[in-house]
Structures are given as structure tokens and as C-alpha cells.
Short mmCIF file of C-alpha atoms and ligand atoms in Angstrom, two decimals:
data_model
loop_
_atom_site.label_atom_id
_atom_site.label_comp_id
_atom_site.label_asym_id
_atom_site.label_seq_id
_atom_site.Cartn_x
_atom_site.Cartn_y
_atom_site.Cartn_z
CA UNK A 7 -33.18 -22.42 2.46
CA UNK A 8 -31.07 -19.32 2.34
CA UNK A 9 -27.38 -19.44 1.57
CA UNK A 10 -26.31 -16.28 3.35
CA UNK A 11 -28.07 -15.85 6.64
CA UNK A 12 -27.44 -12.75 8.73
CA UNK A 13 -29.17 -12.33 12.08
CA UNK A 14 -29.36 -9.27 14.28
CA UNK A 15 -25.95 -8.02 13.21
CA UNK A 16 -24.68 -5.03 15.13
CA UNK A 17 -21.58 -2.95 14.73
CA UNK A 18 -20.58 0.19 16.57
CA UNK A 19 -17.49 2.25 15.86
CA UNK A 20 -15.84 4.53 18.28
CA UNK A 21 -15.10 7.84 16.63
CA UNK A 22 -13.32 10.49 18.68
CA UNK A 23 -14.50 8.87 21.89
CA UNK A 24 -18.12 8.79 20.75
CA UNK A 25 -20.07 5.72 19.79
CA UNK A 26 -21.28 5.52 16.20
CA UNK A 27 -23.85 2.79 15.73
CA UNK A 28 -23.50 1.80 12.09
CA UNK A 29 -25.35 -1.53 11.97
CA UNK A 30 -28.31 -1.66 14.32
CA UNK A 31 -29.52 -5.22 14.02
CA UNK A 32 -29.40 -6.33 10.41
CA UNK A 33 -31.24 -9.44 9.21
CA UNK A 34 -30.68 -10.77 5.73
CA UNK A 35 -31.41 -13.94 3.79
CA UNK A 36 -29.91 -14.47 0.38
CA UNK A 37 -30.70 -17.51 -1.70
CA UNK A 38 -28.00 -19.49 -3.44
CA UNK A 39 -27.28 -18.54 -7.01
CA UNK A 40 -29.13 -15.22 -6.99
CA UNK A 41 -27.94 -11.69 -7.50
CA UNK A 42 -29.16 -9.88 -4.45
CA UNK A 43 -29.23 -6.10 -4.45
CA UNK A 44 -28.53 -3.93 -1.44
CA UNK A 45 -29.16 -0.27 -1.84
CA UNK A 46 -28.74 2.62 0.52
CA UNK A 47 -27.53 6.15 0.94
CA UNK A 48 -23.93 7.01 1.51
CA UNK A 49 -23.11 6.25 5.11
CA UNK A 50 -26.01 3.83 5.53
CA UNK A 51 -23.56 1.08 6.48
CA UNK A 52 -23.44 -0.91 3.24
CA UNK A 53 -19.68 -1.33 3.15
CA UNK A 54 -19.58 -2.11 6.84
CA UNK A 55 -22.15 -4.86 6.30
CA UNK A 56 -20.10 -6.24 3.40
CA UNK A 57 -16.94 -6.16 5.50
CA UNK A 58 -18.69 -8.04 8.30
CA UNK A 59 -19.51 -10.91 5.95
CA UNK A 60 -15.82 -11.77 5.43
CA UNK A 61 -14.91 -10.33 8.82
CA UNK A 62 -12.67 -7.59 7.55
CA UNK A 63 -14.68 -5.96 10.30
CA UNK A 64 -15.63 -7.86 13.44
CA UNK A 65 -19.27 -7.28 14.30
CA UNK A 66 -20.20 -6.68 17.93
CA UNK A 67 -23.03 -9.18 18.00
CA UNK A 68 -25.33 -11.22 15.80
CA UNK A 69 -24.50 -14.01 13.42
CA UNK A 70 -23.35 -14.45 9.85
CA UNK A 71 -23.78 -17.90 8.33
CA UNK A 72 -22.64 -18.65 4.81
CA UNK A 73 -23.62 -22.10 3.57
CA UNK A 74 -23.07 -24.09 6.71
CA UNK A 75 -20.20 -21.98 8.00
CA UNK A 76 -20.74 -19.73 10.97
CA UNK A 77 -18.33 -16.95 10.02
CA UNK A 78 -18.08 -15.41 13.46
CA UNK A 79 -17.00 -18.70 15.06
CA UNK A 80 -13.99 -19.24 12.79
CA UNK A 81 -10.48 -19.04 14.21
CA UNK A 82 -7.80 -17.04 12.43
CA UNK A 83 -6.65 -19.84 10.13
CA UNK A 84 -10.13 -20.92 9.21
CA UNK A 85 -11.06 -17.32 8.52
CA UNK A 86 -8.25 -16.91 5.97
CA UNK A 87 -9.44 -20.06 4.21
CA UNK A 88 -13.05 -18.90 4.33
CA UNK A 89 -12.17 -15.53 2.79
CA UNK A 90 -10.83 -17.37 -0.22
CA UNK A 91 -14.39 -18.55 -0.82
CA UNK A 92 -15.79 -15.02 -0.70
CA UNK A 93 -14.67 -12.83 -3.56
CA UNK A 94 -14.85 -9.08 -3.19
CA UNK A 95 -14.91 -6.34 -5.80
CA UNK A 96 -14.40 -2.68 -4.94
CA UNK A 97 -15.40 0.70 -6.25
CA UNK A 98 -11.76 1.77 -6.54
CA UNK A 99 -10.70 -1.60 -7.95
CA UNK A 100 -7.81 -1.83 -5.45
CA UNK A 101 -5.56 -3.60 -7.92
CA UNK A 102 -1.87 -4.16 -7.23
CA UNK A 103 0.03 -1.62 -9.34
CA UNK A 104 3.27 -3.54 -8.98
CA UNK A 105 1.80 -6.60 -10.70
CA UNK A 106 0.77 -7.19 -14.26
CA UNK A 107 -2.82 -8.15 -15.00
CA UNK A 108 -1.67 -11.77 -15.10
CA UNK A 109 -0.03 -11.55 -11.69
CA UNK A 110 -2.97 -9.65 -10.21
CA UNK A 111 -5.29 -12.45 -11.22
CA UNK A 112 -2.72 -15.02 -10.10
CA UNK A 113 -2.32 -13.48 -6.64
CA UNK A 114 -5.09 -15.40 -4.84
CA UNK A 115 -3.71 -18.68 -6.20
CA UNK A 116 -0.14 -17.71 -5.41
CA UNK A 117 -0.89 -17.19 -1.73
CA UNK A 118 -2.67 -20.54 -1.61
CA UNK A 119 0.41 -22.32 -2.88
CA UNK A 120 -1.13 -23.50 -6.15
CA UNK A 121 1.41 -24.88 -8.64
CA UNK A 122 2.73 -22.60 -11.40
CA UNK A 123 1.19 -24.62 -14.20
CA UNK A 124 -2.20 -24.71 -12.57
CA UNK A 125 -2.00 -20.97 -11.89
CA UNK A 126 -1.26 -20.48 -15.56
CA UNK A 127 -4.30 -22.45 -16.68
CA UNK A 128 -6.66 -20.86 -14.17
CA UNK A 129 -5.49 -17.30 -14.89
CA UNK A 130 -5.93 -17.78 -18.62
CA UNK A 131 -9.34 -19.32 -18.13
CA UNK A 132 -10.50 -16.52 -15.83
CA UNK A 133 -9.04 -13.79 -18.03
CA UNK A 134 -10.89 -15.26 -20.97
CA UNK A 135 -14.13 -15.22 -18.99
CA UNK A 136 -13.84 -11.50 -18.20
CA UNK A 137 -12.52 -10.61 -21.64
CA UNK A 138 -8.95 -9.69 -20.74
CA UNK A 139 -6.98 -12.31 -22.64
CA UNK A 140 -5.11 -9.67 -24.63
CA UNK A 141 -4.17 -7.56 -21.60
CA UNK A 142 -2.37 -10.09 -19.44
CA UNK A 143 1.02 -8.40 -19.69
CA UNK A 144 -0.30 -4.88 -19.09
CA UNK A 145 -0.03 -3.13 -15.76
CA UNK A 146 -3.21 -1.79 -14.12
CA UNK A 147 -1.84 1.75 -14.44
CA UNK A 148 -2.34 1.55 -18.19
CA UNK A 149 -5.90 0.24 -18.18
CA UNK A 150 -9.26 1.98 -18.47
CA UNK A 151 -11.68 1.91 -15.55
CA UNK A 152 -13.75 -0.84 -17.12
CA UNK A 153 -10.69 -2.97 -17.80
CA UNK A 154 -9.47 -2.41 -14.25
CA UNK A 155 -12.76 -3.63 -12.86
CA UNK A 156 -12.55 -6.70 -15.09
CA UNK A 157 -9.19 -7.44 -13.50
CA UNK A 158 -10.77 -6.89 -10.10
CA UNK A 159 -13.56 -9.32 -10.96
CA UNK A 160 -11.13 -11.88 -12.35
CA UNK A 161 -8.99 -11.62 -9.22
CA UNK A 162 -12.09 -12.14 -7.08
CA UNK A 163 -13.24 -15.13 -9.12
CA UNK A 164 -10.04 -17.03 -9.82
CA UNK A 165 -10.39 -18.97 -6.56
CA UNK A 166 -13.86 -20.07 -7.65
CA UNK A 167 -15.59 -18.57 -4.62
CA UNK A 168 -19.16 -19.35 -3.59
CA UNK A 169 -20.06 -15.70 -3.12
CA UNK A 170 -19.07 -12.49 -4.82
CA UNK A 171 -19.55 -9.28 -2.88
CA UNK A 172 -19.62 -6.33 -5.20
CA UNK A 173 -19.27 -3.12 -3.20
CA UNK A 174 -20.16 -0.31 -5.59
CA UNK A 175 -18.24 -2.08 -8.35
CA UNK A 176 -19.67 0.17 -11.03
CA UNK A 177 -19.91 3.44 -9.16
CA UNK A 178 -16.67 4.81 -10.61
CA UNK A 179 -17.56 3.85 -14.17
CA UNK A 180 -19.39 5.64 -16.96
CA UNK A 181 -22.90 4.37 -17.88
CA UNK A 182 -21.77 2.37 -20.88
CA UNK A 183 -18.97 0.63 -19.02
CA UNK A 184 -21.34 0.09 -16.12
CA UNK A 185 -23.67 -1.88 -18.35
CA UNK A 186 -20.81 -3.98 -19.69
CA UNK A 187 -19.65 -4.81 -16.18
CA UNK A 188 -23.21 -5.58 -15.05
CA UNK A 189 -23.64 -7.83 -18.09
CA UNK A 190 -20.44 -9.58 -17.15
CA UNK A 191 -21.64 -10.15 -13.58
CA UNK A 192 -24.98 -11.48 -14.85
CA UNK A 193 -23.24 -13.80 -17.28
CA UNK A 194 -20.92 -15.12 -14.58
CA UNK A 195 -23.88 -15.66 -12.28
CA UNK A 196 -25.78 -17.59 -14.95
CA UNK A 197 -22.82 -19.72 -15.96
CA UNK A 198 -21.36 -20.59 -12.59
CA UNK A 199 -24.31 -20.14 -10.27
CA UNK A 200 -22.26 -17.96 -7.96
CA UNK A 201 -24.24 -15.95 -5.43
CA UNK A 202 -23.68 -12.23 -5.89
CA UNK A 203 -24.34 -9.59 -3.29
CA UNK A 204 -24.58 -6.38 -5.25
CA UNK A 205 -24.15 -3.31 -3.10
CA UNK A 206 -24.78 -0.06 -4.83
CA UNK A 207 -26.40 3.31 -4.66
CA UNK A 208 -27.47 3.02 -8.29
CA UNK A 209 -31.06 1.90 -8.37
CA UNK A 210 -30.83 1.20 -12.10
CA UNK A 211 -28.06 -1.32 -11.55
CA UNK A 212 -30.28 -3.27 -9.19
CA UNK A 213 -33.23 -3.11 -11.52
CA UNK A 214 -30.96 -4.46 -14.27
CA UNK A 215 -29.45 -7.39 -12.39
CA UNK A 216 -31.39 -8.43 -9.35
CA UNK A 217 -34.58 -10.20 -8.57
CA UNK A 218 -34.44 -9.66 -4.83
CA UNK A 219 -33.31 -6.54 -3.07
CA UNK A 220 -33.19 -4.79 0.27
CA UNK A 221 -32.97 -1.16 1.25
CA UNK A 222 -30.54 -0.26 3.99
CA UNK A 223 -31.08 2.94 5.83
CA UNK A 224 -29.46 4.06 9.01
CA UNK A 225 -28.09 0.65 9.86
CA UNK A 226 -31.32 -1.26 9.30
CA UNK A 227 -33.12 -2.82 6.38
CA UNK A 228 -36.27 -0.81 5.95
CA UNK A 229 -37.49 -2.76 2.95
CA UNK A 230 -36.91 -6.24 1.56
CA UNK A 231 -38.51 -8.13 -1.25
CA UNK A 232 -38.61 -8.72 -4.98
CA UNK A 233 -37.31 -5.89 -7.06
CA UNK A 234 -40.51 -5.97 -9.08
CA UNK A 235 -42.81 -5.51 -6.13
CA UNK A 236 -40.73 -2.76 -4.66
CA UNK A 237 -40.54 -0.92 -7.96
CA UNK A 238 -44.14 -1.39 -8.97
CA UNK A 239 -45.52 -0.52 -5.59
CA UNK A 240 -43.04 1.72 -3.92
CA UNK A 241 -45.40 3.52 -1.59
CA UNK A 242 -47.44 0.67 -0.13
CA UNK A 243 -44.86 -0.94 2.11
CA UNK A 244 -41.93 1.33 2.08
CA UNK A 245 -43.75 4.54 2.63
CA UNK A 246 -42.04 7.87 2.77
CA UNK A 247 -38.53 6.57 3.37
CA UNK A 248 -38.31 4.54 0.20
CA UNK A 249 -39.94 7.25 -1.87
CA UNK A 250 -37.13 9.46 -0.72
CA UNK A 251 -34.54 6.85 -1.73
CA UNK A 252 -36.12 6.41 -5.14
CA UNK A 253 -36.19 10.11 -5.78
CA UNK A 254 -32.60 10.49 -4.73
CA UNK A 255 -31.44 7.75 -7.06
CA UNK A 256 -33.36 9.00 -10.02
CA UNK A 257 -31.47 12.23 -9.71
CA UNK A 258 -28.02 10.66 -9.72
CA UNK A 259 -28.36 7.49 -11.78
CA UNK A 260 -28.28 7.33 -15.54
CA UNK A 261 -31.50 8.17 -17.33
CA UNK A 262 -34.15 5.69 -18.44
CA UNK A 263 -33.45 6.44 -22.09
CA UNK A 264 -30.08 4.68 -22.00
CA UNK A 265 -31.73 1.33 -22.33
CA UNK A 266 -31.28 -0.41 -19.05
CA UNK B 2 47.14 27.57 -3.15
CA UNK B 3 44.83 29.70 -1.05
CA UNK B 4 42.00 32.08 -1.77
CA UNK B 5 43.71 34.45 0.68
CA UNK B 6 46.52 35.27 -1.76
CA UNK B 7 45.20 34.04 -5.14
CA UNK B 8 42.15 34.83 -7.19
CA UNK B 9 39.22 32.44 -7.37
CA UNK B 10 40.04 31.69 -11.00
CA UNK B 11 43.63 30.74 -10.17
CA UNK B 12 42.49 28.46 -7.38
CA UNK B 13 39.99 26.79 -9.68
CA UNK B 14 42.68 26.24 -12.31
CA UNK B 15 45.04 24.87 -9.70
CA UNK B 16 42.37 22.55 -8.41
CA UNK B 17 42.64 20.55 -11.65
CA UNK B 18 46.34 19.90 -11.11
CA UNK B 19 46.96 16.15 -11.66
CA UNK B 20 49.25 16.08 -8.64
CA UNK B 21 46.34 16.94 -6.39
CA UNK B 22 44.09 14.38 -8.01
CA UNK B 23 46.69 11.64 -7.70
CA UNK B 24 46.71 12.20 -3.95
CA UNK B 25 42.95 11.95 -3.85
CA UNK B 26 42.70 8.43 -5.25
CA UNK B 27 43.16 6.71 -1.91
CA UNK B 28 40.79 9.06 -0.02
CA UNK B 29 38.11 8.55 -2.69
CA UNK B 30 38.43 4.84 -2.13
CA UNK B 31 38.05 5.35 1.61
CA UNK B 32 35.01 7.53 1.15
CA UNK B 33 33.40 5.03 -1.19
CA UNK B 34 34.14 2.20 1.22
CA UNK B 35 32.64 4.08 4.17
CA UNK B 36 29.64 5.14 2.10
CA UNK B 37 28.87 1.67 0.81
CA UNK B 38 29.25 -0.12 4.14
CA UNK B 39 27.40 2.58 6.11
CA UNK B 40 24.59 2.65 3.54
CA UNK B 41 24.13 -1.10 3.77
CA UNK B 42 23.91 -0.87 7.55
CA UNK B 43 21.51 2.07 7.29
CA UNK B 44 19.40 0.15 4.80
CA UNK B 45 19.12 -2.91 7.03
CA UNK B 46 18.47 -1.22 10.37
CA UNK B 47 16.47 1.67 8.95
CA UNK B 48 14.19 -0.80 7.19
CA UNK B 49 13.76 -2.87 10.33
CA UNK B 50 12.91 0.14 12.50
CA UNK B 51 10.66 1.70 9.85
CA UNK B 52 8.84 -1.58 9.33
CA UNK B 53 8.37 -2.17 13.06
CA UNK B 54 7.05 1.36 13.40
CA UNK B 55 4.53 0.93 10.59
CA UNK B 56 3.39 -2.58 11.45
CA UNK B 57 2.87 -1.88 15.14
CA UNK B 58 1.21 1.50 14.70
CA UNK B 59 -2.37 1.70 16.01
CA UNK B 60 -3.85 1.10 12.56
CA UNK B 61 -1.04 -1.11 11.30
CA UNK B 62 -1.19 -4.82 10.56
CA UNK B 63 -0.01 -5.84 14.04
CA UNK B 64 -0.91 -2.98 16.40
CA UNK B 65 1.34 -3.05 19.43
CA UNK B 66 1.48 0.06 21.50
CA UNK B 67 4.66 -0.71 23.42
CA UNK B 68 6.95 -1.25 20.47
CA UNK B 69 5.36 1.56 18.46
CA UNK B 70 5.92 4.07 21.22
CA UNK B 71 9.37 2.80 22.15
CA UNK B 72 10.74 2.75 18.62
CA UNK B 73 9.18 6.12 17.82
CA UNK B 74 10.69 7.62 20.94
CA UNK B 75 14.12 6.09 20.27
CA UNK B 76 14.16 7.45 16.72
CA UNK B 77 13.17 10.91 17.87
CA UNK B 78 15.88 10.97 20.52
CA UNK B 79 18.55 9.84 18.05
CA UNK B 80 17.39 12.35 15.47
CA UNK B 81 17.53 15.22 17.92
CA UNK B 82 21.23 14.64 18.67
CA UNK B 83 23.67 16.87 16.81
CA UNK B 84 26.12 14.85 14.68
CA UNK B 85 29.05 15.75 16.90
CA UNK B 86 27.26 14.46 19.97
CA UNK B 87 26.37 11.29 18.11
CA UNK B 88 30.03 10.76 17.27
CA UNK B 89 31.06 11.11 20.88
CA UNK B 90 28.31 8.72 21.97
CA UNK B 91 29.40 6.19 19.39
CA UNK B 92 32.99 6.10 20.60
CA UNK B 93 32.24 3.63 23.42
CA UNK B 94 29.97 1.66 21.10
CA UNK B 95 32.74 1.33 18.53
CA UNK B 96 35.16 0.31 21.24
CA UNK B 97 32.72 -2.32 22.39
CA UNK B 98 32.33 -3.79 18.91
CA UNK B 99 35.79 -3.38 17.38
CA UNK B 100 37.95 -2.98 20.46
CA UNK B 101 39.09 0.47 19.33
CA UNK B 102 37.38 3.82 19.23
CA UNK B 103 39.04 5.21 16.11
CA UNK B 104 39.58 4.21 12.52
CA UNK B 105 37.35 3.54 9.60
CA UNK B 106 35.09 0.98 11.28
CA UNK B 107 34.40 3.20 14.26
CA UNK B 108 33.57 5.97 11.85
CA UNK B 109 31.15 3.75 9.96
CA UNK B 110 29.32 3.06 13.21
CA UNK B 111 28.91 6.77 13.89
CA UNK B 112 27.76 7.52 10.35
CA UNK B 113 25.25 4.68 10.38
CA UNK B 114 23.92 5.64 13.79
CA UNK B 115 23.28 9.15 12.53
CA UNK B 116 21.49 8.11 9.37
CA UNK B 117 19.50 5.07 10.54
CA UNK B 118 16.81 7.10 12.36
CA UNK B 119 16.35 9.34 9.33
CA UNK B 120 15.96 6.40 6.98
CA UNK B 121 13.60 4.68 9.44
CA UNK B 122 11.25 7.68 9.24
CA UNK B 123 11.54 7.72 5.46
CA UNK B 124 10.66 4.03 5.29
CA UNK B 125 7.73 4.64 7.62
CA UNK B 126 6.26 7.38 5.48
CA UNK B 127 6.87 5.36 2.30
CA UNK B 128 5.03 2.36 3.73
CA UNK B 129 2.16 4.52 4.95
CA UNK B 130 1.76 5.88 1.45
CA UNK B 131 0.05 2.70 0.31
CA UNK B 132 -3.63 2.93 -0.53
CA UNK B 133 -5.48 1.21 2.33
CA UNK B 134 -7.85 -0.28 -0.25
CA UNK B 135 -5.04 -2.48 -1.57
CA UNK B 136 -4.46 -3.90 1.90
CA UNK B 137 -8.19 -4.46 2.25
CA UNK B 138 -8.29 -6.24 -1.11
CA UNK B 139 -5.34 -8.44 -0.17
CA UNK B 140 -7.02 -9.35 3.11
CA UNK B 141 -10.35 -10.05 1.46
CA UNK B 142 -8.57 -12.58 -0.73
CA UNK B 143 -7.37 -14.42 2.37
CA UNK B 144 -3.81 -13.13 2.67
CA UNK B 145 -2.02 -13.61 5.97
CA UNK B 146 -0.39 -10.54 7.48
CA UNK B 147 3.00 -11.70 6.22
CA UNK B 148 1.62 -12.08 2.70
CA UNK B 149 0.01 -8.64 2.85
CA UNK B 150 3.33 -7.19 3.91
CA UNK B 151 5.77 -8.98 1.61
CA UNK B 152 3.59 -9.47 -1.45
CA UNK B 153 1.63 -6.24 -1.41
CA UNK B 154 2.93 -3.46 0.82
CA UNK B 155 6.62 -3.81 -0.01
CA UNK B 156 6.28 -4.20 -3.80
CA UNK B 157 3.68 -1.45 -4.01
CA UNK B 158 5.80 1.06 -2.09
CA UNK B 159 9.19 0.00 -3.47
CA UNK B 160 9.68 3.10 -5.66
CA UNK B 161 9.20 5.35 -2.63
CA UNK B 162 11.48 3.17 -0.50
CA UNK B 163 14.20 3.41 -3.14
CA UNK B 164 13.83 7.16 -3.49
CA UNK B 165 14.10 7.43 0.28
CA UNK B 166 17.21 5.26 0.31
CA UNK B 167 18.81 7.67 -2.17
CA UNK B 168 18.25 10.48 0.32
CA UNK B 169 19.79 8.36 3.07
CA UNK B 170 22.89 7.52 1.00
CA UNK B 171 23.40 11.21 0.28
CA UNK B 172 23.14 11.83 4.01
CA UNK B 173 25.80 9.18 4.53
CA UNK B 174 28.09 10.81 1.95
CA UNK B 175 27.88 14.16 3.68
CA UNK B 176 28.52 12.49 7.03
CA UNK B 177 31.77 10.97 5.74
CA UNK B 178 33.19 14.48 5.94
CA UNK B 179 33.39 13.88 9.67
CA UNK B 180 35.61 10.85 9.19
CA UNK B 181 38.66 12.89 10.07
CA UNK B 182 37.50 12.87 13.68
CA UNK B 183 38.20 9.13 13.72
CA UNK B 184 41.37 9.28 11.67
CA UNK B 185 39.42 7.36 9.09
CA UNK B 186 40.49 9.43 6.10
CA UNK B 187 38.35 9.98 3.07
CA UNK B 188 37.63 13.00 0.90
CA UNK B 189 35.88 14.93 3.60
CA UNK B 190 38.91 14.53 5.84
CA UNK B 191 41.23 15.94 3.15
CA UNK B 192 38.85 18.83 2.56
CA UNK B 193 38.78 19.72 6.23
CA UNK B 194 42.45 19.14 6.97
CA UNK B 195 44.03 20.79 3.92
CA UNK B 196 41.28 23.07 2.79
CA UNK B 197 40.03 24.39 6.09
CA UNK B 198 42.95 24.12 8.45
CA UNK B 199 45.83 24.75 6.03
CA UNK B 200 44.13 27.04 3.53
CA UNK B 201 44.98 24.80 0.57
CA UNK B 202 41.87 25.78 -1.25
CA UNK B 203 42.77 24.12 -4.53
CA UNK B 204 42.60 20.78 -2.73
CA UNK B 205 39.39 21.79 -1.08
CA UNK B 206 37.87 22.55 -4.47
CA UNK B 207 38.97 19.22 -5.90
CA UNK B 208 37.33 17.46 -2.96
CA UNK B 209 34.15 19.44 -3.44
CA UNK B 210 33.96 18.41 -7.12
CA UNK B 211 34.23 14.79 -6.14
CA UNK B 212 31.56 15.07 -3.44
CA UNK B 213 29.23 16.89 -5.84
CA UNK B 214 29.72 14.22 -8.48
CA UNK B 215 29.18 11.44 -5.92
CA UNK B 216 25.93 12.98 -4.77
CA UNK B 217 24.76 13.58 -8.34
CA UNK B 218 25.51 10.01 -9.33
CA UNK B 219 23.68 8.67 -6.28
CA UNK B 220 20.64 10.83 -6.92
CA UNK B 221 20.76 9.91 -10.61
CA UNK B 222 20.84 6.18 -9.93
CA UNK B 223 18.02 6.45 -7.36
CA UNK B 224 15.83 8.49 -9.68
CA UNK B 225 16.58 6.21 -12.59
CA UNK B 226 15.60 3.04 -10.77
CA UNK B 227 12.45 4.39 -9.16
CA UNK B 228 11.31 6.18 -12.31
CA UNK B 229 11.87 3.09 -14.39
CA UNK B 230 9.70 1.14 -11.97
CA UNK B 231 6.96 3.73 -12.12
CA UNK B 232 7.16 3.76 -15.91
CA UNK B 233 6.95 -0.01 -16.14
CA UNK B 234 3.87 0.17 -13.95
CA UNK B 235 2.44 2.86 -16.20
CA UNK B 236 2.14 5.23 -13.26
CA UNK B 237 4.06 8.10 -14.81
N1 LIG C 7 -13.41 1.87 10.53
C1 LIG C 7 -14.32 2.83 10.83
N2 LIG C 7 -14.16 3.61 11.91
C2 LIG C 7 -15.06 4.55 12.22
N3 LIG C 7 -16.17 4.81 11.52
C3 LIG C 7 -16.39 4.07 10.43
C4 LIG C 7 -15.48 3.05 10.02
N4 LIG C 7 -15.97 2.47 8.90
C5 LIG C 7 -17.12 3.12 8.62
N5 LIG C 7 -17.38 4.07 9.53
C6 LIG C 7 -18.55 4.95 9.55
O1 LIG C 7 -19.69 4.14 9.44
C7 LIG C 7 -20.67 4.74 8.64
C8 LIG C 7 -21.07 3.80 7.53
O2 LIG C 7 -19.99 3.61 6.68
P1 LIG C 7 -20.06 2.66 5.41
O3 LIG C 7 -18.77 2.77 4.70
O4 LIG C 7 -20.50 1.32 5.83
O5 LIG C 7 -21.20 3.35 4.56
P2 LIG C 7 -21.67 3.04 3.10
O6 LIG C 7 -23.11 2.77 3.16
O7 LIG C 7 -20.81 2.01 2.48
O8 LIG C 7 -21.43 4.44 2.40
P3 LIG C 7 -20.88 4.77 0.92
O9 LIG C 7 -22.05 4.69 0.00
O10 LIG C 7 -20.39 6.17 1.06
O11 LIG C 7 -19.81 3.80 0.61
C9 LIG C 7 -20.07 6.04 8.14
O12 LIG C 7 -20.58 7.10 8.92
C10 LIG C 7 -18.60 5.88 8.36
O13 LIG C 7 -18.01 7.10 8.66
MG1 LIG C 8 -19.35 2.02 0.92
#
């Protein structure tokens, strides 16, 4: 049984009085505890899809079920509680510059009214997990990109969510840092069994982390399946479209020689 | 001493005469009092209007067309009034609140009314400066709108809000020059009455020094606080 179940999801934006159909009926099944890769060109609708899962964006129609929760049926209060169970990591980190690393990681607990002493324990534990124990008093402004993303991951995980949505989490990082962050995500997945939805335009990142993947193009999944089958047999089922995707990503992603 | 019959250098020398400065002690106190009280009022109401404007804007946290348009319109109207007109308009308001249309309190009302719309716009642009990604992150964590506002937007934009407040306080200081209209005294009043009307330019100069120093100190404090914040945050 799948843990995340998306059915016929549609979302249209109105831009300058014209309708822009971004999601045109998306179906997705993600199994619990896996790292599921979603790849697609810029503008394909990846971020919009991610934002529909925690309803930062309200889809027009369709359904999103996580575990046994029908996300689109939640009222305002329930939605806020549900979001605490869905961590999100961003390409630009989106850390709070006014807060130290400690207080960034503490934020999700703070808004849930967790006691100071418990916050302390959880922050330390989470910081340790992402390898930031020595940076707790630093401000994000003084951190490297990789360290910033570790803070972002810690902030997303401190509430012990069931799902982590990573929206291009490594796209702003250099190849070496990318691998470290991907290793971290894999390690967290193995240890805690959290389900990770890895959205990226870096094919290599998916090959490195995921067993299942899907290709989003133009608001629809044009290909779904095991990473292995899609990589080993790219032309059989995906045809011209996927070949185009593959070619595109080989141009922009880090080279094979770098060991991932 | 006047520039009409003395050289600039003589007037400058005369402007440091202790007699003149002794007479300025009380007016300085009045100016400081008006500045402080007016600034506090400007801070409170400017913040409220600026916040309402930002929150209720079409892509704000609580979009509400009516209040966005109304507040925006009100601010624009107030900002388009010349200061003199504002003072005249505030006379009945002051009478309504204090029972009299002159004196230091009436003057404070006029000063505040002139500077509130300016500070409201400054607050608005400071709040809009925030990276939308931070708001998105806060929401994705499950923050309520109030939490997004008080725990993220305000702390993140505080340096800009403080810098803007400095500008507003300086606006207030320059407005206190109009206090004479209300018989409210202050440095500006001395400068206008003795310096402008009676050609006592040594007094005028002394008043100018004080105003310059007041503005410099204000700007210095504002810069110091906001820069220290930015430094702590490792942003400069
Ligand atoms: N709030 C919005 N209002 C209007 N149009 C939007 C909005 N959000 C996204 N879009 C449009 O929807 C399309 C898909 O955007 P989305 O951010 O989902 O793409 P993406 O696949 O994440 O791309 P990228 O790889 O560049 O992040 C784009 O054309 C974008 O301009
Ligand atoms: Mg995106």
C-alpha cells in the first residue's frame, strides 16, 4: 500500500488574466520509507506539486492522501498540525537570518509550545544527526551553503515528520557538498525510515539516492518506475521525451567521473 | 547680531556666546520633549498602518481589498498635504482631544499627523523586503499567520524597520521648527522668531548647531543599532 497517494491532481494559475495549467492531472504513489525521485525541467510544475502536498498551494481538483489523512479535506487548524508532519527543504534554504542555528532548528518546536528543556534536547539531538553540533551559536549568514542546508534539514526534521519533501535541496550546492547532503538524506532515511520525496533536475542525484522515480513534464508524469529500469532502458517506454530529458541532464549535472 | 551689519565670521563667533546658549536650555528641552513624544506616536500608528497595509495587500498574509485600498488611499491623501495645511487641519483635532488648539500637545498632534503616513510607507516597504521563501518555510513548518508575522517577518525585517524609524524621527525633528505656530516653543521656534523675524542671526546659528547635532545623533544611533544587528547576524 502506498503512503503518499495523489490522484488526478490539477492546478491552474491565473497569470495576467490568462489561465496557466501547471498540473494537468497528476497521479503518484510513493511507498513508505522510500526515497522517491521526481525529475523534470524547469517550469514542469515540480514545486507546485510539492506545494500541493502540504497545501501551501490549494489544488483545483484531485486528491492528496498521506498515510490515512486526506490533505484536501483538512480544516485550517488540522492543516497547520498536518504540516508539522511534513518537513520541507528548499533550494535557497530559507533560513531565518535573525535566529541562530539553534533557534532556527528550535523554531518548529517553539511554535508547537514544546517546553524549553525538551526543545533543548531535541535541538541538540537533531543538530548532532546533521553534523552541526559545533555551529549552534552561529547565525546562518556566516555559514557555507552546505552548512545552511544542514540547518534547513535539521529544521525540517526536528518535529520528527513522516515525510520530507526536498525541493531542489542540492541545486545551489557544489558537487562535493551535494554528495554530502545526499549522503545525509540517505542516512536519515535508513535510520528513521522517513519517506523522502526528492525533487530535482539533477538526474545524478536521483540515481544516487532513489529506487523509484517519476518524470514530470508539462504538468503530467510521462514516466514512472524503478530508477534502474528507466536508466537501463530509457528508450523503450519513455521514448523521445525521456531521451530529451536525459540528454539535458547530462549536460548540466556533474560528470560520471566524480564517483556518484 | 545680524548678518546685515556684521561679517559671517563675527556672527559665528557671537553664536557661541554663553548668554545665548543659556537661553536655549529650555527650548532644547521643549524640542526634545516634542520629538520624543511625537516619535513614539509616529512609531505606534505608523507601525499599525504599515502593518495593516502589508498584511491586507493582495499577496499579503490576510488579503483584504477594502482595508488595503482604504489605508493606502488615506496615507496618500495625508502625504499630499503641505505641512502648513496639515497644521491647520489638526487644530480642530487638537481642540477635540485636549480642549485647546494651541500649546505643546496640540503641536505634537500636528507633527505626528504629518510623519505617521511617511513612517507607515517606510514600514510597508521594510516588511515587503522579506524574502518570500522565508514566509513559505515558516508556513511549511505549520506556523499560523500570527506566528509567521511576529516570529519571522518582524524579526527578519527589524534592521530595516529601525533604519526607517530613524528617518521618521529626523522628520519629526525638522517638523518641530513649526512649533512656534502653536506657541509651543522649542529650538525651531527660537530660530524662526529671533533669527528670521528679528535678524538675530547669532541665535539662529546656535539653533542650527543644535538641530544639526540632534539629527546627527539620531542618525548615528539608528545606524549603530541596525548595523550591530546586521553584524550579529553576519549579514554585513
Ligand atoms: N503562484 C504562482 N502564480 C502564477 N504562476 C505560477 C505560480 N507558481 C508557479 N507558477 C508557474 O507555474 C509553472 C510551474 O512552476 P513550478 O515552480 O512548479 O516549476 P518547477 O518545475 O518547480 O520549476 P523549477 O525547476 O524552475 O523550480 C511555471 O510556469 C511558473 O511560472
Ligand atoms: Mg521549483
